[in-house]
PDB file of C-alpha atoms and ligand atoms in Angstrom:
ATOM      1  CA  MET A  72     167.732  93.838  14.881  1.00  0.00           C
ATOM      2  CA  SER A  73     168.894  97.066  16.478  1.00  0.00           C
ATOM      3  CA  GLU A  74     172.529  98.081  16.667  1.00  0.00           C
ATOM      4  CA  ARG A  75     174.199  98.961  19.908  1.00  0.00           C
ATOM      5  CA  GLU A  76     176.071 102.259  19.715  1.00  0.00           C
ATOM      6  CA  LEU A  77     179.087 103.438  21.660  1.00  0.00           C
ATOM      7  CA  ALA A  78     177.312 105.426  24.379  1.00  0.00           C
ATOM      8  CA  ASN A  79     180.038 106.378  26.836  1.00  0.00           C
ATOM      9  CA  VAL A  80     183.823 105.946  27.093  1.00  0.00           C
ATOM     10  CA  ILE A  81     185.508 105.376  30.452  1.00  0.00           C
ATOM     11  CA  PRO A  82     189.266 105.814  30.106  1.00  0.00           C
ATOM     12  CA  SER A  83     191.405 103.613  32.332  1.00  0.00           C
ATOM     13  CA  MET A  84     193.357 105.334  35.094  1.00  0.00           C
ATOM     14  CA  PRO A  85     196.657 104.252  36.646  1.00  0.00           C
ATOM     15  CA  ALA A  86     196.017 102.534  39.974  1.00  0.00           C
ATOM     16  CA  SER A  87     197.809 100.341  42.441  1.00  0.00           C
ATOM     17  CA  ASP A  88     196.382  97.385  44.338  1.00  0.00           C
ATOM     18  CA  GLY A  89     197.479  94.400  46.399  1.00  0.00           C
ATOM     19  CA  ALA A  90     200.966  95.026  47.779  1.00  0.00           C
ATOM     20  CA  GLY A  91     201.703  97.589  45.069  1.00  0.00           C
ATOM     21  CA  VAL A  92     200.834  96.035  41.721  1.00  0.00           C
ATOM     22  CA  LYS A  93     200.560  98.734  39.072  1.00  0.00           C
ATOM     23  CA  LEU A  94     197.503  98.448  36.905  1.00  0.00           C
ATOM     24  CA  ARG A  95     194.948 100.375  34.860  1.00  0.00           C
ATOM     25  CA  ARG A  96     191.409 100.589  36.208  1.00  0.00           C
ATOM     26  CA  SER A  97     188.467 101.605  34.034  1.00  0.00           C
ATOM     27  CA  LEU A  98     185.190 100.369  35.518  1.00  0.00           C
ATOM     28  CA  GLY A  99     185.413 100.744  39.272  1.00  0.00           C
ATOM     29  CA  ALA A 100     187.922 103.621  39.184  1.00  0.00           C
ATOM     30  CA  THR A 101     185.248 105.361  41.220  1.00  0.00           C
ATOM     31  CA  GLN A 102     182.139 103.770  42.661  1.00  0.00           C
ATOM     32  CA  ALA A 103     180.010 105.730  40.190  1.00  0.00           C
ATOM     33  CA  LEU A 104     181.820 104.047  37.302  1.00  0.00           C
ATOM     34  CA  ARG A 105     180.064 100.709  37.347  1.00  0.00           C
ATOM     35  CA  HIS A 106     178.027  98.996  34.678  1.00  0.00           C
ATOM     36  CA  ASP A 107     175.634  96.773  36.639  1.00  0.00           C
ATOM     37  CA  PRO A 108     176.410  93.920  37.323  1.00  0.00           C
ATOM     38  CA  PHE A 109     180.043  94.749  36.374  1.00  0.00           C
ATOM     39  CA  LEU A 110     181.773  96.373  39.341  1.00  0.00           C
ATOM     40  CA  MET A 111     185.361  96.716  38.196  1.00  0.00           C
ATOM     41  CA  LEU A 112     187.775  95.935  35.392  1.00  0.00           C
ATOM     42  CA  ASP A 113     191.539  96.078  35.920  1.00  0.00           C
ATOM     43  CA  GLU A 114     194.177  95.545  33.250  1.00  0.00           C
ATOM     44  CA  PHE A 115     197.698  94.751  34.379  1.00  0.00           C
ATOM     45  CA  PHE A 116     200.443  94.962  31.772  1.00  0.00           C
ATOM     46  CA  SER A 117     204.124  95.394  32.458  1.00  0.00           C
ATOM     47  CA  ASP A 118     207.538  94.128  31.411  1.00  0.00           C
ATOM     48  CA  ASN A 119     209.024  95.519  34.630  1.00  0.00           C
ATOM     49  CA  PRO A 120     208.925  93.107  37.596  1.00  0.00           C
ATOM     50  CA  ASP A 121     208.897  96.056  40.020  1.00  0.00           C
ATOM     51  CA  ASP A 122     205.352  96.727  38.792  1.00  0.00           C
ATOM     52  CA  TYR A 123     203.991  93.292  39.713  1.00  0.00           C
ATOM     53  CA  ILE A 124     206.402  91.309  41.901  1.00  0.00           C
ATOM     54  CA  ALA A 125     204.708  92.229  45.199  1.00  0.00           C
ATOM     55  CA  GLY A 126     201.513  90.530  44.027  1.00  0.00           C
ATOM     56  CA  PHE A 127     198.291  90.342  46.002  1.00  0.00           C
ATOM     57  CA  PRO A 128     199.029  88.785  49.409  1.00  0.00           C
ATOM     58  CA  SER A 129     196.260  87.266  51.523  1.00  0.00           C
ATOM     59  CA  HIS A 130     193.040  89.313  51.319  1.00  0.00           C
ATOM     60  CA  PRO A 131     189.285  88.702  51.604  1.00  0.00           C
ATOM     61  CA  HIS A 132     186.309  89.048  49.272  1.00  0.00           C
ATOM     62  CA  ARG A 133     182.582  88.813  49.964  1.00  0.00           C
ATOM     63  CA  GLY A 134     179.454  89.280  47.887  1.00  0.00           C
ATOM     64  CA  PHE A 135     180.583  88.938  44.277  1.00  0.00           C
ATOM     65  CA  GLU A 136     182.669  86.996  41.735  1.00  0.00           C
ATOM     66  CA  THR A 137     186.188  87.666  40.508  1.00  0.00           C
ATOM     67  CA  VAL A 138     187.326  86.598  37.059  1.00  0.00           C
ATOM     68  CA  THR A 139     191.037  86.599  36.255  1.00  0.00           C
ATOM     69  CA  TYR A 140     192.175  86.217  32.644  1.00  0.00           C
ATOM     70  CA  MET A 141     195.902  85.899  31.994  1.00  0.00           C
ATOM     71  CA  LEU A 142     197.465  86.886  28.693  1.00  0.00           C
ATOM     72  CA  ASP A 143     201.167  86.675  29.611  1.00  0.00           C
ATOM     73  CA  GLY A 144     203.020  85.495  32.682  1.00  0.00           C
ATOM     74  CA  ARG A 145     202.148  83.205  35.566  1.00  0.00           C
ATOM     75  CA  MET A 146     200.230  83.767  38.795  1.00  0.00           C
ATOM     76  CA  GLN A 147     199.408  81.381  41.596  1.00  0.00           C
ATOM     77  CA  HIS A 148     196.180  81.507  43.592  1.00  0.00           C
ATOM     78  CA  LYS A 149     195.938  79.983  47.072  1.00  0.00           C
ATOM     79  CA  ASP A 150     192.875  80.183  49.284  1.00  0.00           C
ATOM     80  CA  HIS A 151     191.626  79.247  52.754  1.00  0.00           C
ATOM     81  CA  LEU A 152     189.689  76.308  51.299  1.00  0.00           C
ATOM     82  CA  GLY A 153     193.014  74.712  50.368  1.00  0.00           C
ATOM     83  CA  ASN A 154     192.746  75.364  46.648  1.00  0.00           C
ATOM     84  CA  THR A 155     195.889  76.121  44.685  1.00  0.00           C
ATOM     85  CA  GLY A 156     195.605  77.242  41.107  1.00  0.00           C
ATOM     86  CA  ASP A 157     198.351  78.058  38.637  1.00  0.00           C
ATOM     87  CA  LEU A 158     197.339  80.526  35.970  1.00  0.00           C
ATOM     88  CA  GLY A 159     199.367  80.800  32.776  1.00  0.00           C
ATOM     89  CA  PRO A 160     198.851  82.510  29.419  1.00  0.00           C
ATOM     90  CA  GLY A 161     195.265  82.144  28.201  1.00  0.00           C
ATOM     91  CA  ASP A 162     193.976  80.593  31.452  1.00  0.00           C
ATOM     92  CA  VAL A 163     190.940  81.838  33.352  1.00  0.00           C
ATOM     93  CA  GLN A 164     190.068  81.625  37.022  1.00  0.00           C
ATOM     94  CA  TRP A 165     186.425  82.088  37.956  1.00  0.00           C
ATOM     95  CA  MET A 166     186.040  82.581  41.690  1.00  0.00           C
ATOM     96  CA  THR A 167     182.631  82.970  43.266  1.00  0.00           C
ATOM     97  CA  ALA A 168     183.564  84.586  46.557  1.00  0.00           C
ATOM     98  CA  ALA A 169     179.935  84.739  47.739  1.00  0.00           C
ATOM     99  CA  ARG A 170     179.941  84.441  51.567  1.00  0.00           C
ATOM    100  CA  GLY A 171     183.665  84.769  51.737  1.00  0.00           C
ATOM    101  CA  ILE A 172     187.040  83.715  50.520  1.00  0.00           C
ATOM    102  CA  ILE A 173     190.508  84.650  51.719  1.00  0.00           C
ATOM    103  CA  HIS A 174     193.143  84.199  49.086  1.00  0.00           C
ATOM    104  CA  SER A 175     196.441  85.364  47.651  1.00  0.00           C
ATOM    105  CA  GLU A 176     197.398  85.901  44.024  1.00  0.00           C
ATOM    106  CA  MET A 177     201.157  85.909  43.587  1.00  0.00           C
ATOM    107  CA  PRO A 178     203.385  86.164  40.490  1.00  0.00           C
ATOM    108  CA  GLN A 179     205.374  83.031  39.697  1.00  0.00           C
ATOM    109  CA  GLN A 180     208.108  84.879  37.802  1.00  0.00           C
ATOM    110  CA  THR A 181     210.780  87.413  38.626  1.00  0.00           C
ATOM    111  CA  GLU A 182     211.220  88.786  35.124  1.00  0.00           C
ATOM    112  CA  GLY A 183     209.395  89.113  31.837  1.00  0.00           C
ATOM    113  CA  ARG A 184     205.943  90.273  30.923  1.00  0.00           C
ATOM    114  CA  MET A 185     202.869  90.050  33.124  1.00  0.00           C
ATOM    115  CA  ARG A 186     199.620  90.890  31.406  1.00  0.00           C
ATOM    116  CA  GLY A 187     196.000  90.130  32.077  1.00  0.00           C
ATOM    117  CA  PHE A 188     192.725  91.269  33.541  1.00  0.00           C
ATOM    118  CA  GLN A 189     190.653  91.037  36.651  1.00  0.00           C
ATOM    119  CA  LEU A 190     186.927  91.581  36.459  1.00  0.00           C
ATOM    120  CA  TRP A 191     184.524  91.902  39.403  1.00  0.00           C
ATOM    121  CA  LEU A 192     181.005  90.696  38.723  1.00  0.00           C
ATOM    122  CA  ASN A 193     178.261  91.288  41.253  1.00  0.00           C
ATOM    123  CA  LEU A 194     176.034  88.574  42.717  1.00  0.00           C
ATOM    124  CA  PRO A 195     172.306  88.967  43.467  1.00  0.00           C
ATOM    125  CA  SER A 196     171.349  89.430  47.114  1.00  0.00           C
ATOM    126  CA  GLY A 197     170.141  85.827  47.406  1.00  0.00           C
ATOM    127  CA  GLN A 198     173.556  84.460  46.397  1.00  0.00           C
ATOM    128  CA  LYS A 199     175.881  86.751  48.323  1.00  0.00           C
ATOM    129  CA  MET A 200     175.956  84.511  51.408  1.00  0.00           C
ATOM    130  CA  GLN A 201     176.190  81.135  49.675  1.00  0.00           C
ATOM    131  CA  PRO A 202     179.373  79.066  50.056  1.00  0.00           C
ATOM    132  CA  ALA A 203     182.378  80.183  48.019  1.00  0.00           C
ATOM    133  CA  SER A 204     183.418  78.213  44.968  1.00  0.00           C
ATOM    134  CA  TYR A 205     186.292  78.322  42.592  1.00  0.00           C
ATOM    135  CA  ARG A 206     187.130  77.069  39.152  1.00  0.00           C
ATOM    136  CA  ASP A 207     190.251  77.115  36.979  1.00  0.00           C
ATOM    137  CA  ILE A 208     189.677  76.969  33.246  1.00  0.00           C
ATOM    138  CA  PRO A 209     192.866  76.045  31.382  1.00  0.00           C
ATOM    139  CA  THR A 210     193.359  77.792  28.060  1.00  0.00           C
ATOM    140  CA  GLY A 211     192.786  74.560  26.110  1.00  0.00           C
ATOM    141  CA  ASP A 212     189.254  74.319  27.527  1.00  0.00           C
ATOM    142  CA  ILE A 213     188.213  77.724  26.191  1.00  0.00           C
ATOM    143  CA  PRO A 214     186.277  77.357  22.920  1.00  0.00           C
ATOM    144  CA  GLU A 215     187.619  79.376  20.005  1.00  0.00           C
ATOM    145  CA  ALA A 216     185.947  80.248  16.737  1.00  0.00           C
ATOM    146  CA  GLU A 217     187.272  81.750  13.532  1.00  0.00           C
ATOM    147  CA  PHE A 218     185.497  84.357  11.475  1.00  0.00           C
ATOM    148  CA  ALA A 219     186.521  86.279   8.350  1.00  0.00           C
ATOM    149  CA  GLY A 220     189.295  88.545   9.606  1.00  0.00           C
ATOM    150  CA  GLY A 221     189.769  87.228  13.096  1.00  0.00           C
ATOM    151  CA  ARG A 222     189.030  84.806  15.879  1.00  0.00           C
ATOM    152  CA  VAL A 223     187.201  84.869  19.169  1.00  0.00           C
ATOM    153  CA  ARG A 224     187.786  83.046  22.449  1.00  0.00           C
ATOM    154  CA  VAL A 225     184.447  82.343  24.109  1.00  0.00           C
ATOM    155  CA  ILE A 226     185.186  82.432  27.840  1.00  0.00           C
ATOM    156  CA  ALA A 227     181.693  82.869  29.271  1.00  0.00           C
ATOM    157  CA  GLY A 228     178.162  82.836  27.928  1.00  0.00           C
ATOM    158  CA  GLY A 229     178.214  82.287  24.200  1.00  0.00           C
ATOM    159  CA  TRP A 230     179.008  83.966  20.913  1.00  0.00           C
ATOM    160  CA  SER A 231     175.888  84.250  18.788  1.00  0.00           C
ATOM    161  CA  HIS A 232     175.661  85.792  15.357  1.00  0.00           C
ATOM    162  CA  ALA A 233     173.866  85.065  12.088  1.00  0.00           C
ATOM    163  CA  ASP A 234     171.997  82.047  13.511  1.00  0.00           C
ATOM    164  CA  GLN A 235     175.179  80.430  14.809  1.00  0.00           C
ATOM    165  CA  ARG A 236     176.186  80.018  18.418  1.00  0.00           C
ATOM    166  CA  VAL A 237     179.415  78.923  20.086  1.00  0.00           C
ATOM    167  CA  GLU A 238     178.995  78.035  23.746  1.00  0.00           C
ATOM    168  CA  GLY A 239     181.567  79.389  26.165  1.00  0.00           C
ATOM    169  CA  ALA A 240     183.500  77.602  28.881  1.00  0.00           C
ATOM    170  CA  VAL A 241     181.477  79.158  31.714  1.00  0.00           C
ATOM    171  CA  ARG A 242     177.730  79.583  32.160  1.00  0.00           C
ATOM    172  CA  ARG A 243     176.372  81.496  35.122  1.00  0.00           C
ATOM    173  CA  ALA A 244     172.728  81.785  36.023  1.00  0.00           C
ATOM    174  CA  THR A 245     171.073  85.050  37.058  1.00  0.00           C
ATOM    175  CA  THR A 246     173.494  87.544  35.474  1.00  0.00           C
ATOM    176  CA  ASP A 247     174.115  85.338  32.406  1.00  0.00           C
ATOM    177  CA  PRO A 248     177.506  86.947  31.708  1.00  0.00           C
ATOM    178  CA  MET A 249     179.157  86.950  28.288  1.00  0.00           C
ATOM    179  CA  LEU A 250     182.934  87.357  28.134  1.00  0.00           C
ATOM    180  CA  LEU A 251     184.647  87.206  24.748  1.00  0.00           C
ATOM    181  CA  ASP A 252     188.269  87.867  23.804  1.00  0.00           C
ATOM    182  CA  VAL A 253     188.167  89.103  20.209  1.00  0.00           C
ATOM    183  CA  HIS A 254     191.204  89.281  17.907  1.00  0.00           C
ATOM    184  CA  LEU A 255     190.651  91.281  14.722  1.00  0.00           C
ATOM    185  CA  ASP A 256     193.038  91.589  11.795  1.00  0.00           C
ATOM    186  CA  ALA A 257     193.509  95.035  10.274  1.00  0.00           C
ATOM    187  CA  GLY A 258     190.364  96.394   8.613  1.00  0.00           C
ATOM    188  CA  SER A 259     187.998  93.627   9.657  1.00  0.00           C
ATOM    189  CA  ARG A 260     184.619  93.307  11.300  1.00  0.00           C
ATOM    190  CA  PHE A 261     183.220  91.386  14.246  1.00  0.00           C
ATOM    191  CA  GLU A 262     179.540  90.888  14.993  1.00  0.00           C
ATOM    192  CA  ALA A 263     177.781  89.541  18.037  1.00  0.00           C
ATOM    193  CA  ASP A 264     174.215  89.311  19.246  1.00  0.00           C
ATOM    194  CA  ILE A 265     173.669  90.588  22.779  1.00  0.00           C
ATOM    195  CA  PRO A 266     170.261  90.206  24.433  1.00  0.00           C
ATOM    196  CA  ALA A 267     168.410  93.521  24.647  1.00  0.00           C
ATOM    197  CA  GLY A 268     168.407  94.848  28.186  1.00  0.00           C
ATOM    198  CA  HIS A 269     171.774  93.352  29.091  1.00  0.00           C
ATOM    199  CA  ASN A 270     174.464  95.871  29.992  1.00  0.00           C
ATOM    200  CA  ALA A 271     177.419  95.566  27.614  1.00  0.00           C
ATOM    201  CA  PHE A 272     180.849  97.092  27.142  1.00  0.00           C
ATOM    202  CA  ALA A 273     184.057  96.579  25.204  1.00  0.00           C
ATOM    203  CA  TYR A 274     187.619  97.086  26.445  1.00  0.00           C
ATOM    204  CA  VAL A 275     190.291  97.495  23.780  1.00  0.00           C
ATOM    205  CA  TYR A 276     193.734  96.308  24.856  1.00  0.00           C
ATOM    206  CA  GLU A 277     195.530  96.397  21.508  1.00  0.00           C
ATOM    207  CA  GLY A 278     194.891  98.786  18.623  1.00  0.00           C
ATOM    208  CA  GLU A 279     191.599 100.624  18.547  1.00  0.00           C
ATOM    209  CA  ALA A 280     188.061  99.846  17.459  1.00  0.00           C
ATOM    210  CA  THR A 281     185.139 101.624  15.862  1.00  0.00           C
ATOM    211  CA  ILE A 282     181.617 100.983  17.116  1.00  0.00           C
ATOM    212  CA  GLY A 283     178.640 102.731  15.548  1.00  0.00           C
ATOM    213  CA  GLY A 284     180.956 105.162  13.749  1.00  0.00           C
ATOM    214  CA  LYS A 285     182.738 106.239  16.955  1.00  0.00           C
ATOM    215  CA  VAL A 286     186.289 105.357  17.874  1.00  0.00           C
ATOM    216  CA  LEU A 287     186.943 103.458  21.084  1.00  0.00           C
ATOM    217  CA  PRO A 288     190.584 104.102  21.983  1.00  0.00           C
ATOM    218  CA  ARG A 289     192.964 101.613  23.513  1.00  0.00           C
ATOM    219  CA  ARG A 290     192.766 100.980  27.253  1.00  0.00           C
ATOM    220  CA  ALA A 291     189.294 102.390  27.680  1.00  0.00           C
ATOM    221  CA  ALA A 292     185.969 100.746  28.455  1.00  0.00           C
ATOM    222  CA  GLY A 293     183.319 101.621  25.895  1.00  0.00           C
ATOM    223  CA  LEU A 294     179.826 101.267  27.333  1.00  0.00           C
ATOM    224  CA  LEU A 295     177.287 100.253  24.715  1.00  0.00           C
ATOM    225  CA  GLY A 296     173.776 101.558  24.403  1.00  0.00           C
ATOM    226  CA  ASP A 297     170.879  99.130  24.273  1.00  0.00           C
ATOM    227  CA  GLY A 298     170.073  97.011  21.240  1.00  0.00           C
ATOM    228  CA  ASP A 299     170.347  93.362  20.341  1.00  0.00           C
ATOM    229  CA  ARG A 300     173.545  93.279  18.315  1.00  0.00           C
ATOM    230  CA  VAL A 301     176.908  94.994  18.029  1.00  0.00           C
ATOM    231  CA  GLU A 302     179.294  95.465  15.141  1.00  0.00           C
ATOM    232  CA  ILE A 303     182.938  96.274  15.858  1.00  0.00           C
ATOM    233  CA  LEU A 304     185.466  97.348  13.232  1.00  0.00           C
ATOM    234  CA  SER A 305     189.236  97.339  13.488  1.00  0.00           C
ATOM    235  CA  GLU A 306     191.334 100.040  11.876  1.00  0.00           C
ATOM    236  CA  SER A 307     194.596  99.835   9.958  1.00  0.00           C
ATOM    237  CA  ASP A 308     196.244  97.866  12.744  1.00  0.00           C
ATOM    238  CA  GLY A 309     194.901  94.729  14.267  1.00  0.00           C
ATOM    239  CA  THR A 310     192.729  95.042  17.349  1.00  0.00           C
ATOM    240  CA  ARG A 311     192.279  92.918  20.441  1.00  0.00           C
ATOM    241  CA  LEU A 312     189.459  93.574  22.825  1.00  0.00           C
ATOM    242  CA  LEU A 313     187.243  92.070  25.476  1.00  0.00           C
ATOM    243  CA  LEU A 314     183.504  92.191  24.861  1.00  0.00           C
ATOM    244  CA  LEU A 315     181.293  91.740  27.909  1.00  0.00           C
ATOM    245  CA  ALA A 316     177.590  91.740  28.615  1.00  0.00           C
ATOM    246  CA  ALA A 317     175.354  90.633  31.472  1.00  0.00           C
ATOM    247  CA  LYS A 318     171.896  91.037  32.872  1.00  0.00           C
ATOM    248  CA  PRO A 319     171.749  93.921  35.351  1.00  0.00           C
ATOM    249  CA  LEU A 320     170.704  93.163  38.930  1.00  0.00           C
ATOM    250  CA  ASN A 321     169.124  96.563  39.688  1.00  0.00           C
ATOM    251  CA  GLU A 322     169.844  96.149  43.387  1.00  0.00           C
ATOM    252  CA  PRO A 323     171.352  98.650  45.820  1.00  0.00           C
ATOM    253  CA  ILE A 324     175.126  98.354  46.136  1.00  0.00           C
ATOM    254  CA  VAL A 325     177.114  99.166  49.232  1.00  0.00           C
ATOM    255  CA  GLN A 326     180.829  98.564  48.740  1.00  0.00           C
ATOM    256  CA  TYR A 327     183.676  98.748  51.178  1.00  0.00           C
ATOM    257  CA  GLY A 328     186.888  97.667  49.459  1.00  0.00           C
ATOM    258  CA  PRO A 329     186.643  93.933  48.754  1.00  0.00           C
ATOM    259  CA  PHE A 330     183.147  93.577  50.272  1.00  0.00           C
ATOM    260  CA  VAL A 331     180.161  94.295  48.016  1.00  0.00           C
ATOM    261  CA  MET A 332     176.760  93.942  49.650  1.00  0.00           C
ATOM    262  CA  ASN A 333     173.279  95.507  49.484  1.00  0.00           C
ATOM    263  CA  THR A 334     173.171  97.366  52.809  1.00  0.00           C
ATOM    264  CA  ARG A 335     175.463  99.113  55.221  1.00  0.00           C
ATOM    265  CA  GLU A 336     174.552  96.610  57.951  1.00  0.00           C
ATOM    266  CA  GLU A 337     175.751  93.762  55.726  1.00  0.00           C
ATOM    267  CA  ILE A 338     179.079  95.551  55.210  1.00  0.00           C
ATOM    268  CA  GLU A 339     179.464  95.997  58.960  1.00  0.00           C
ATOM    269  CA  GLN A 340     178.715  92.287  59.363  1.00  0.00           C
ATOM    270  CA  ALA A 341     181.380  91.443  56.767  1.00  0.00           C
ATOM    271  CA  LEU A 342     183.956  93.550  58.604  1.00  0.00           C
ATOM    272  CA  ALA A 343     183.022  91.936  61.922  1.00  0.00           C
ATOM    273  CA  ASP A 344     183.151  88.449  60.405  1.00  0.00           C
ATOM    274  CA  TYR A 345     186.570  89.153  58.885  1.00  0.00           C
ATOM    275  CA  ARG A 346     187.848  90.440  62.221  1.00  0.00           C
ATOM    276  CA  ASP A 347     186.439  87.394  64.039  1.00  0.00           C
ATOM    277  CA  GLY A 348     187.801  84.931  61.499  1.00  0.00           C
ATOM    278  CA  THR A 349     184.337  83.774  60.413  1.00  0.00           C
ATOM    279  CA  LEU A 350     184.113  85.591  57.074  1.00  0.00           C
ATOM    280  CA  ALA A 351     184.843  82.460  55.154  1.00  0.00           C
ATOM    281  CA  ALA A 352     183.848  79.906  57.769  1.00  0.00           C
TER     282      ALA A 352
HETATM  283 FE1   FE B  53     191.501  88.788  45.179  1.00  0.00          FE
END
């Protein structure tokens, strides 16, 4: 077994999206800051409704998947297919935009805390123009496992370590993504196997973590070097983090806002389709 080290730290930057939702963007803050097939990771976290109340009114996506994970607060998704989804604490929405989806994501509260994540995960060229699909995963359907000094919520892929495996709520072919939400007590250790060759990173959202002897601060994405296992330590305070890994696509990426394709011509087609009302037809 070879250990994955902390190879590169991408701090999150303040950003604003939708109709003015304040958030922190790490991956995706610039187009160079991707970790194939991961395109973007946003954390939103505020107790001030002015930071989130405007929400994300109707907007399109094409060519990839969006994963929303709520920690606190309530959001409602509505899309052109007629789906409505209510997301509350601990819930996940996995939306495969593929050929196209037009949706809104609006807060269902006027006060209190709103906290969660949105991840953009690329699709291979052969799946970018397939029909859109959508899935809500209520918190009670997300497998959880205890370990000495913490617990892990297995959202996608699986958690493997020491010849044990806990299957996650979501399995996706091709990129085979793993998404874990790890809660560590003070001074404890978490271990996970990650297939060699998969791109992996951790994002600490409470406390801080140590990986391979290096500190990964809060609100930063820590890209991991290659290997087939990772060991993460918490410090004197407890730590909460997301751990992600997936198989890289190694395809060209051309992105224009919410459209992520392989060529410039495909982006122009997406813009034309959106203008003509056929993006999601
Ligand atoms: Fe969206």
